[in-house]
mmCIF file of C-alpha atoms in Angstrom:
data_model
loop_
_atom_site.group_PDB
_atom_site.id
_atom_site.type_symbol
_atom_site.label_atom_id
_atom_site.label_comp_id
_atom_site.label_asym_id
_atom_site.label_seq_id
_atom_site.Cartn_x
_atom_site.Cartn_y
_atom_site.Cartn_z
ATOM 1 C CA MET A 1 2.306 -0.267 -17.949
ATOM 2 C CA PRO A 2 4.522 1.131 -15.205
ATOM 3 C CA SER A 3 8.423 1.085 -15.664
ATOM 4 C CA ARG A 4 10.421 -0.989 -13.234
ATOM 5 C CA ASP A 5 12.011 2.307 -12.169
ATOM 6 C CA VAL A 6 8.661 3.715 -11.223
ATOM 7 C CA VAL A 7 7.567 0.526 -9.331
ATOM 8 C CA GLU A 8 10.769 0.631 -7.483
ATOM 9 C CA ALA A 9 10.348 4.395 -6.624
ATOM 10 C CA PHE A 10 6.991 3.729 -5.369
ATOM 11 C CA ALA A 11 8.151 1.008 -3.074
ATOM 12 C CA GLN A 12 11.141 3.109 -1.796
ATOM 13 C CA ARG A 13 8.618 5.738 -0.746
ATOM 14 C CA LEU A 14 6.660 3.202 1.303
ATOM 15 C CA GLU A 15 9.830 1.789 2.836
ATOM 16 C CA ALA A 16 10.911 5.294 3.763
ATOM 17 C CA GLY A 17 7.525 5.989 5.492
ATOM 18 C CA GLU A 18 6.380 8.341 2.959
ATOM 19 C CA PHE A 19 2.922 6.724 2.752
ATOM 20 C CA VAL A 20 0.832 9.926 2.029
ATOM 21 C CA GLU A 21 3.469 11.244 -0.381
ATOM 22 C CA ALA A 22 3.239 7.935 -2.239
ATOM 23 C CA ILE A 23 -0.413 8.216 -2.661
ATOM 24 C CA GLU A 24 -0.248 11.818 -3.718
ATOM 25 C CA GLN A 25 2.463 11.083 -6.295
ATOM 26 C CA TYR A 26 1.486 7.760 -7.713
ATOM 27 C CA TYR A 27 -2.261 7.290 -7.438
ATOM 28 C CA THR A 28 -4.769 8.680 -9.982
ATOM 29 C CA PRO A 29 -7.461 11.068 -8.643
ATOM 30 C CA ASP A 30 -10.132 8.308 -9.039
ATOM 31 C CA ALA A 31 -7.914 5.536 -7.625
ATOM 32 C CA ALA A 32 -9.576 2.725 -5.491
ATOM 33 C CA THR A 33 -8.260 0.413 -2.727
ATOM 34 C CA TYR A 34 -9.847 -2.685 -1.494
ATOM 35 C CA GLU A 35 -9.028 -4.360 1.832
ATOM 36 C CA ASN A 36 -9.652 -7.969 1.362
ATOM 37 C CA ASN A 37 -13.493 -8.300 0.432
ATOM 38 C CA ALA A 38 -14.431 -4.980 2.068
ATOM 39 C CA ALA A 39 -15.996 -2.118 -0.032
ATOM 40 C CA PRO A 40 -13.437 0.011 -1.761
ATOM 41 C CA THR A 41 -12.249 3.404 -0.832
ATOM 42 C CA VAL A 42 -12.474 5.497 -3.898
ATOM 43 C CA GLY A 43 -10.659 8.731 -4.761
ATOM 44 C CA ARG A 44 -7.214 9.894 -4.042
ATOM 45 C CA ASP A 45 -8.274 12.490 -1.425
ATOM 46 C CA LYS A 46 -10.160 9.795 0.602
ATOM 47 C CA LEU A 47 -7.288 7.499 0.368
ATOM 48 C CA ILE A 48 -4.956 10.159 1.738
ATOM 49 C CA ALA A 49 -7.426 10.982 4.621
ATOM 50 C CA LYS A 50 -7.756 7.191 5.568
ATOM 51 C CA GLU A 51 -3.761 6.874 5.491
ATOM 52 C CA ARG A 52 -3.448 9.969 7.707
ATOM 53 C CA GLY A 53 -5.918 8.345 10.078
ATOM 54 C CA VAL A 54 -3.806 5.119 10.269
ATOM 55 C CA LEU A 55 -0.666 7.201 10.744
ATOM 56 C CA ALA A 56 -2.252 9.257 13.549
ATOM 57 C CA ALA A 57 -3.469 6.068 15.501
ATOM 58 C CA SER A 58 0.237 4.698 15.394
ATOM 59 C CA LYS A 59 3.279 5.720 17.053
ATOM 60 C CA GLU A 60 5.246 4.266 14.130
ATOM 61 C CA VAL A 61 4.381 2.390 10.837
ATOM 62 C CA ARG A 62 7.120 0.495 9.016
ATOM 63 C CA ALA A 63 6.943 -1.249 5.627
ATOM 64 C CA VAL A 64 9.297 -3.751 4.269
ATOM 65 C CA ARG A 65 8.936 -5.309 0.804
ATOM 66 C CA VAL A 66 9.855 -8.937 0.720
ATOM 67 C CA GLY A 67 11.430 -9.789 -2.486
ATOM 68 C CA PRO A 68 10.914 -7.992 -5.921
ATOM 69 C CA SER A 69 7.663 -6.634 -7.137
ATOM 70 C CA LEU A 70 6.389 -8.605 -10.068
ATOM 71 C CA ILE A 71 5.301 -6.781 -13.086
ATOM 72 C CA ASP A 72 3.240 -8.207 -15.989
ATOM 73 C CA GLY A 73 1.844 -5.456 -18.251
ATOM 74 C CA ASP A 74 -0.452 -3.132 -16.055
ATOM 75 C CA ASN A 75 -0.427 -5.489 -13.070
ATOM 76 C CA VAL A 76 1.987 -5.392 -10.262
ATOM 77 C CA ALA A 77 2.294 -7.840 -7.365
ATOM 78 C CA SER A 78 4.244 -7.203 -4.201
ATOM 79 C CA ARG A 79 4.581 -8.869 -0.846
ATOM 80 C CA TRP A 80 4.904 -6.500 2.158
ATOM 81 C CA VAL A 81 5.322 -6.765 5.914
ATOM 82 C CA PHE A 82 3.877 -3.783 7.810
ATOM 83 C CA SER A 83 4.510 -3.109 11.532
ATOM 84 C CA PHE A 84 2.252 -0.885 13.443
ATOM 85 C CA THR A 85 3.305 0.375 16.899
ATOM 86 C CA ASN A 86 0.661 1.980 19.046
ATOM 87 C CA ALA A 87 1.040 4.633 21.717
ATOM 88 C CA GLU A 88 1.547 1.975 24.356
ATOM 89 C CA GLY A 89 4.466 0.541 22.362
ATOM 90 C CA VAL A 90 2.644 -2.615 21.355
ATOM 91 C CA THR A 91 3.682 -3.597 17.763
ATOM 92 C CA ARG A 92 1.427 -5.626 15.466
ATOM 93 C CA THR A 93 2.686 -7.067 12.267
ATOM 94 C CA LEU A 94 0.789 -7.684 9.034
ATOM 95 C CA GLU A 95 1.989 -9.498 6.068
ATOM 96 C CA GLU A 96 0.056 -8.947 2.874
ATOM 97 C CA ILE A 97 0.088 -9.178 -0.840
ATOM 98 C CA ALA A 98 -0.678 -5.961 -2.840
ATOM 99 C CA TRP A 99 -2.207 -6.467 -6.258
ATOM 100 C CA GLN A 100 -2.123 -3.334 -8.356
ATOM 101 C CA THR A 101 -3.406 -2.258 -11.624
ATOM 102 C CA TRP A 102 -1.441 0.725 -13.124
ATOM 103 C CA GLN A 103 -2.299 3.034 -16.032
ATOM 104 C CA GLY A 104 0.949 4.138 -17.199
ATOM 105 C CA ASP A 105 3.057 5.515 -14.304
ATOM 106 C CA LYS A 106 -0.113 5.907 -12.081
ATOM 107 C CA LEU A 107 -1.958 3.464 -9.834
ATOM 108 C CA ILE A 108 -5.635 3.197 -10.525
ATOM 109 C CA GLU A 109 -6.550 0.137 -8.274
ATOM 110 C CA GLU A 110 -5.017 -1.757 -5.552
ATOM 111 C CA ARG A 111 -6.159 -4.800 -3.631
ATOM 112 C CA PHE A 112 -4.767 -5.948 -0.473
ATOM 113 C CA PHE A 113 -4.975 -9.562 0.623
ATOM 114 C CA TYR A 114 -4.038 -10.611 4.047
ATOM 115 C CA ASP A 115 -5.416 -12.521 7.126
ATOM 116 C CA PRO A 116 -6.935 -9.955 9.326
ATOM 117 C CA LYS A 117 -6.337 -12.152 12.373
ATOM 118 C CA GLN A 118 -2.696 -10.981 12.146
ATOM 119 C CA MET A 119 -3.743 -7.624 13.599
ATOM 120 C CA GLY A 120 -5.696 -9.155 16.390
ATOM 121 C CA ARG A 121 -9.104 -8.376 14.793
#
């Protein structure tokens, strides 16, 4: 079960734009993430590569947590608003719920729930 301090430190890294560093610090080597119902991305190295791809395709990415993260044992739920600005200056906003499973102070699974229409897909 993660401590409140660990969950807050993780969220602060995201809000500071330290997305890759958050993955490096808080995810287990075999962590998996799921985007809605898509197949998972498995492995911290793959997650880092995927995140770097998202960042490279964006001029700016901002994350704002809405309200506190809810912690119940090994499960953490957080509501986020992400803004992605492309090279042309167009910003798209995505509101999502992140449902996480932790093992101690490390993330082993994260599921993102959002409406993909928010991103113009």
